[in-house]
Amino acid sequence: MAGVAVERDSGTGSSSTTTLKRGALGTFSVAFLIVSAAAPLGYLAGYGPLALLIGGPGAAASFVLGGLALAAFLGAFTSMTPYVKSSGAFYAYVSAGLGRATGTVAAVFAVVAYNLALVGALGAIATYLVPHVDDLLNGSVPWPVVAVVATVTVFAIAAAGIDLGARFLGVLLILETAIILVVVVAVLLDGGANGLSLDAFGLDRATAPGMGAALALTFVGFLGIEGIALYRSEARDPDRTIRRAGALAVGSMAVFYILVTWAIVQAFGTDQVQGAAEQHGADLFFVAADQYVGGWAATTMQWLIITSLLAAQLAFHNAGNRYLHALARDGVLPRRLAIVGRRTGAPWVAGAFATVVSLVGVAIAALLDWDPYFEMSVWLLSLAVVLILLLQVLTCVAVVVFLGRRADVPGRVRGIVCAVVAIGLLAVAGYELLTQFELLSASGPEQNATILTVLAGFVVVTVVGVAVVARLRPDALRRVGQDPDVPA
């Protein structure tokens, strides 16, 4: 098969393919994969009311700042894209700038973050889907059963190939975007509650109490943005495709979030939306849909939240698989995890491993009697967001160091400036998330202290563990972040 390398497995003597399918993804396909990971409808319905509750109408402005931060981040790391050929996404960038040991630390953060997101998203899917399944079957189905079915379904779609997965995600993304825009247009045509106004973007609104926390929440809506680099080896004309897909994904998400949040502010009134968010909570968007379009829109939106979360699950699965695949090709993980399907080019072995991890996670949550949403989903996704923010900051630092050593890189100064700006904005967001972690975790002080202690312990153990390996077995990390098709 063209574009798929065939290698001999030294352990079994059998031949296997370890190269992902070349040229399978265009600009829009990569953008769909990235945006789907953010689950726009699921995010807006789940976190939008919270952002409006704590930040008031100025929450719409927080997406302007969030979009600028991600645009700066995009400008920073894409300046390195022509010089990083590995499919290891951001850990390859960190390796190029800060060394292989630091790159390995970044890789561990990424793998753990995506597996946490995989398991956490299953809790959210089960929460929204169980009532519908109960109605259809006229009975009561345990949420772990629904989570298991979702896990197996996602694995089957992913194993069929990234091009099929991209088309599937594209259809779901178009559907969920369409229903949201129907509500937005209805609100605008009706004039909202008190007439249309841009007051939500005023300086007094953007600096109101709670806006720092609202800004931090906006970054949850961009979860999965690092997938821009992760699909490099499967993209057509990678250097151009990655840059264009990144600009399309970040730009469209930022504009979409700004527009929709502002429209919801108009739907309830600038001075009334905060009270409405407190009154309706997670039903805020459904109430707006019912009021301005009709009950059918609210019902459709409730179903599309499920497909939105399923699309995010598939995007997380694809991204996590590719991190495992890249690390296996780098020699950090067992080589068998790098095996891909001969026909599809999909990393199905890594996918099977991630699926087993997800099933174990569901089993543990069920045995601990965790609530699938408020504990399993919220806690695990909260940890994933913090780790990915940390990964993004490391990537920007790596960009500054890499470009500082390379005077021959076109756009070098622009890349460094973008990286410094992104570091500042991401650091502010990270600080707000950690100091107001209860906004993400929806838990009390004791639970938050436990979660953050576990997070800190994981970071320390990872750094120390990698430092020990780098000291005692430096050859084990010699290929981290390198192009596997080029001799070390």
PDB file of N, CA and C in Angstrom, residues 276-320:
ATOM      1  N   ALA A 276     -30.430  34.737  34.938  1.00  0.00           N
ATOM      2  CA  ALA A 276     -30.982  33.617  34.172  1.00  0.00           C
ATOM      3  C   ALA A 276     -30.057  32.409  34.236  1.00  0.00           C
ATOM      4  N   ALA A 277     -28.745  32.661  34.191  1.00  0.00           N
ATOM      5  CA  ALA A 277     -27.785  31.555  34.289  1.00  0.00           C
ATOM      6  C   ALA A 277     -27.873  30.884  35.654  1.00  0.00           C
ATOM      7  N   GLU A 278     -28.112  31.684  36.690  1.00  0.00           N
ATOM      8  CA  GLU A 278     -28.259  31.117  38.034  1.00  0.00           C
ATOM      9  C   GLU A 278     -29.552  30.320  38.156  1.00  0.00           C
ATOM     10  N   GLN A 279     -30.610  30.826  37.529  1.00  0.00           N
ATOM     11  CA  GLN A 279     -31.918  30.177  37.618  1.00  0.00           C
ATOM     12  C   GLN A 279     -31.975  28.875  36.818  1.00  0.00           C
ATOM     13  N   HIS A 280     -31.470  28.898  35.577  1.00  0.00           N
ATOM     14  CA  HIS A 280     -31.636  27.750  34.679  1.00  0.00           C
ATOM     15  C   HIS A 280     -30.426  26.821  34.658  1.00  0.00           C
ATOM     16  N   GLY A 281     -29.255  27.305  35.061  1.00  0.00           N
ATOM     17  CA  GLY A 281     -28.070  26.462  35.083  1.00  0.00           C
ATOM     18  C   GLY A 281     -27.774  25.851  33.724  1.00  0.00           C
ATOM     19  N   ALA A 282     -27.523  24.549  33.683  1.00  0.00           N
ATOM     20  CA  ALA A 282     -27.151  23.857  32.449  1.00  0.00           C
ATOM     21  C   ALA A 282     -28.273  23.838  31.408  1.00  0.00           C
ATOM     22  N   ASP A 283     -29.484  24.238  31.790  1.00  0.00           N
ATOM     23  CA  ASP A 283     -30.607  24.278  30.843  1.00  0.00           C
ATOM     24  C   ASP A 283     -30.720  25.621  30.129  1.00  0.00           C
ATOM     25  N   LEU A 284     -29.796  26.543  30.396  1.00  0.00           N
ATOM     26  CA  LEU A 284     -29.902  27.903  29.859  1.00  0.00           C
ATOM     27  C   LEU A 284     -30.057  27.916  28.346  1.00  0.00           C
ATOM     28  N   PHE A 285     -29.221  27.170  27.645  1.00  0.00           N
ATOM     29  CA  PHE A 285     -29.274  27.174  26.181  1.00  0.00           C
ATOM     30  C   PHE A 285     -30.543  26.497  25.672  1.00  0.00           C
ATOM     31  N   PHE A 286     -31.002  25.469  26.384  1.00  0.00           N
ATOM     32  CA  PHE A 286     -32.238  24.796  25.982  1.00  0.00           C
ATOM     33  C   PHE A 286     -33.437  25.719  26.165  1.00  0.00           C
ATOM     34  N   VAL A 287     -33.413  26.503  27.238  1.00  0.00           N
ATOM     35  CA  VAL A 287     -34.498  27.464  27.496  1.00  0.00           C
ATOM     36  C   VAL A 287     -34.531  28.504  26.382  1.00  0.00           C
ATOM     37  N   ALA A 288     -33.368  28.992  25.981  1.00  0.00           N
ATOM     38  CA  ALA A 288     -33.306  29.975  24.892  1.00  0.00           C
ATOM     39  C   ALA A 288     -33.815  29.373  23.590  1.00  0.00           C
ATOM     40  N   ALA A 289     -33.438  28.121  23.316  1.00  0.00           N
ATOM     41  CA  ALA A 289     -33.893  27.453  22.093  1.00  0.00           C
ATOM     42  C   ALA A 289     -35.406  27.287  22.092  1.00  0.00           C
ATOM     43  N   ASP A 290     -35.949  26.895  23.214  1.00  0.00           N
ATOM     44  CA  ASP A 290     -37.393  26.696  23.324  1.00  0.00           C
ATOM     45  C   ASP A 290     -38.141  28.014  23.180  1.00  0.00           C
ATOM     46  N   GLN A 291     -37.607  29.072  23.788  1.00  0.00           N
ATOM     47  CA  GLN A 291     -38.279  30.371  23.781  1.00  0.00           C
ATOM     48  C   GLN A 291     -38.267  31.035  22.415  1.00  0.00           C
ATOM     49  N   TYR A 292     -37.157  30.955  21.700  1.00  0.00           N
ATOM     50  CA  TYR A 292     -37.014  31.703  20.451  1.00  0.00           C
ATOM     51  C   TYR A 292     -37.256  30.868  19.201  1.00  0.00           C
ATOM     52  N   VAL A 293     -37.152  29.537  19.286  1.00  0.00           N
ATOM     53  CA  VAL A 293     -37.359  28.690  18.103  1.00  0.00           C
ATOM     54  C   VAL A 293     -38.521  27.731  18.313  1.00  0.00           C
ATOM     55  N   GLY A 294     -38.560  27.064  19.459  1.00  0.00           N
ATOM     56  CA  GLY A 294     -39.622  26.104  19.734  1.00  0.00           C
ATOM     57  C   GLY A 294     -39.085  24.875  20.433  1.00  0.00           C
ATOM     58  N   GLY A 295     -39.994  24.065  20.951  1.00  0.00           N
ATOM     59  CA  GLY A 295     -39.598  22.879  21.694  1.00  0.00           C
ATOM     60  C   GLY A 295     -38.790  21.905  20.879  1.00  0.00           C
ATOM     61  N   TRP A 296     -39.056  21.842  19.564  1.00  0.00           N
ATOM     62  CA  TRP A 296     -38.320  20.903  18.711  1.00  0.00           C
ATOM     63  C   TRP A 296     -36.826  21.234  18.699  1.00  0.00           C
ATOM     64  N   ALA A 297     -36.513  22.530  18.751  1.00  0.00           N
ATOM     65  CA  ALA A 297     -35.104  22.942  18.734  1.00  0.00           C
ATOM     66  C   ALA A 297     -34.407  22.528  20.020  1.00  0.00           C
ATOM     67  N   ALA A 298     -35.096  22.700  21.139  1.00  0.00           N
ATOM     68  CA  ALA A 298     -34.512  22.295  22.419  1.00  0.00           C
ATOM     69  C   ALA A 298     -34.284  20.786  22.454  1.00  0.00           C
ATOM     70  N   THR A 299     -35.257  20.027  21.945  1.00  0.00           N
ATOM     71  CA  THR A 299     -35.122  18.566  21.923  1.00  0.00           C
ATOM     72  C   THR A 299     -33.999  18.133  20.996  1.00  0.00           C
ATOM     73  N   THR A 300     -33.932  18.761  19.828  1.00  0.00           N
ATOM     74  CA  THR A 300     -32.856  18.455  18.883  1.00  0.00           C
ATOM     75  C   THR A 300     -31.494  18.757  19.489  1.00  0.00           C
ATOM     76  N   MET A 301     -31.420  19.879  20.179  1.00  0.00           N
ATOM     77  CA  MET A 301     -30.162  20.267  20.805  1.00  0.00           C
ATOM     78  C   MET A 301     -29.741  19.253  21.872  1.00  0.00           C
ATOM     79  N   GLN A 302     -30.705  18.734  22.612  1.00  0.00           N
ATOM     80  CA  GLN A 302     -30.393  17.739  23.638  1.00  0.00           C
ATOM     81  C   GLN A 302     -29.821  16.465  23.022  1.00  0.00           C
ATOM     82  N   TRP A 303     -30.350  16.068  21.868  1.00  0.00           N
ATOM     83  CA  TRP A 303     -29.815  14.885  21.189  1.00  0.00           C
ATOM     84  C   TRP A 303     -28.436  15.176  20.592  1.00  0.00           C
ATOM     85  N   LEU A 304     -28.273  16.376  20.027  1.00  0.00           N
ATOM     86  CA  LEU A 304     -27.007  16.708  19.383  1.00  0.00           C
ATOM     87  C   LEU A 304     -25.880  16.924  20.392  1.00  0.00           C
ATOM     88  N   ILE A 305     -26.233  17.210  21.643  1.00  0.00           N
ATOM     89  CA  ILE A 305     -25.190  17.273  22.674  1.00  0.00           C
ATOM     90  C   ILE A 305     -24.532  15.902  22.801  1.00  0.00           C
ATOM     91  N   ILE A 306     -25.341  14.858  22.691  1.00  0.00           N
ATOM     92  CA  ILE A 306     -24.806  13.493  22.782  1.00  0.00           C
ATOM     93  C   ILE A 306     -23.847  13.225  21.621  1.00  0.00           C
ATOM     94  N   THR A 307     -24.254  13.591  20.406  1.00  0.00           N
ATOM     95  CA  THR A 307     -23.378  13.366  19.253  1.00  0.00           C
ATOM     96  C   THR A 307     -22.147  14.272  19.334  1.00  0.00           C
ATOM     97  N   SER A 308     -22.314  15.463  19.908  1.00  0.00           N
ATOM     98  CA  SER A 308     -21.179  16.369  20.090  1.00  0.00           C
ATOM     99  C   SER A 308     -20.141  15.740  21.015  1.00  0.00           C
ATOM    100  N   LEU A 309     -20.610  15.171  22.113  1.00  0.00           N
ATOM    101  CA  LEU A 309     -19.702  14.516  23.054  1.00  0.00           C
ATOM    102  C   LEU A 309     -19.103  13.251  22.455  1.00  0.00           C
ATOM    103  N   LEU A 310     -19.895  12.533  21.648  1.00  0.00           N
ATOM    104  CA  LEU A 310     -19.374  11.342  20.978  1.00  0.00           C
ATOM    105  C   LEU A 310     -18.280  11.737  19.985  1.00  0.00           C
ATOM    106  N   ALA A 311     -18.487  12.853  19.280  1.00  0.00           N
ATOM    107  CA  ALA A 311     -17.472  13.345  18.349  1.00  0.00           C
ATOM    108  C   ALA A 311     -16.204  13.737  19.100  1.00  0.00           C
ATOM    109  N   ALA A 312     -16.370  14.363  20.258  1.00  0.00           N
ATOM    110  CA  ALA A 312     -15.208  14.723  21.069  1.00  0.00           C
ATOM    111  C   ALA A 312     -14.478  13.471  21.530  1.00  0.00           C
ATOM    112  N   GLN A 313     -15.251  12.451  21.898  1.00  0.00           N
ATOM    113  CA  GLN A 313     -14.653  11.187  22.335  1.00  0.00           C
ATOM    114  C   GLN A 313     -13.811  10.580  21.214  1.00  0.00           C
ATOM    115  N   LEU A 314     -14.347  10.604  19.997  1.00  0.00           N
ATOM    116  CA  LEU A 314     -13.610  10.065  18.853  1.00  0.00           C
ATOM    117  C   LEU A 314     -12.344  10.885  18.593  1.00  0.00           C
ATOM    118  N   ALA A 315     -12.458  12.212  18.706  1.00  0.00           N
ATOM    119  CA  ALA A 315     -11.293  13.070  18.489  1.00  0.00           C
ATOM    120  C   ALA A 315     -10.232  12.824  19.560  1.00  0.00           C
ATOM    121  N   PHE A 316     -10.650  12.691  20.829  1.00  0.00           N
ATOM    122  CA  PHE A 316      -9.702  12.375  21.903  1.00  0.00           C
ATOM    123  C   PHE A 316      -9.036  11.020  21.652  1.00  0.00           C
ATOM    124  N   HIS A 317      -9.855  10.059  21.223  1.00  0.00           N
ATOM    125  CA  HIS A 317      -9.348   8.707  20.952  1.00  0.00           C
ATOM    126  C   HIS A 317      -8.292   8.753  19.851  1.00  0.00           C
ATOM    127  N   ASN A 318      -8.589   9.461  18.757  1.00  0.00           N
ATOM    128  CA  ASN A 318      -7.643   9.570  17.653  1.00  0.00           C
ATOM    129  C   ASN A 318      -6.346  10.245  18.099  1.00  0.00           C
ATOM    130  N   ALA A 319      -6.478  11.322  18.873  1.00  0.00           N
ATOM    131  CA  ALA A 319      -5.294  12.054  19.321  1.00  0.00           C
ATOM    132  C   ALA A 319      -4.460  11.212  20.290  1.00  0.00           C
ATOM    133  N   GLY A 320      -5.125  10.587  21.255  1.00  0.00           N
ATOM    134  CA  GLY A 320      -4.408   9.754  22.206  1.00  0.00           C
ATOM    135  C   GLY A 320      -3.698   8.597  21.528  1.00  0.00           C
TER     136      GLY A 320
END
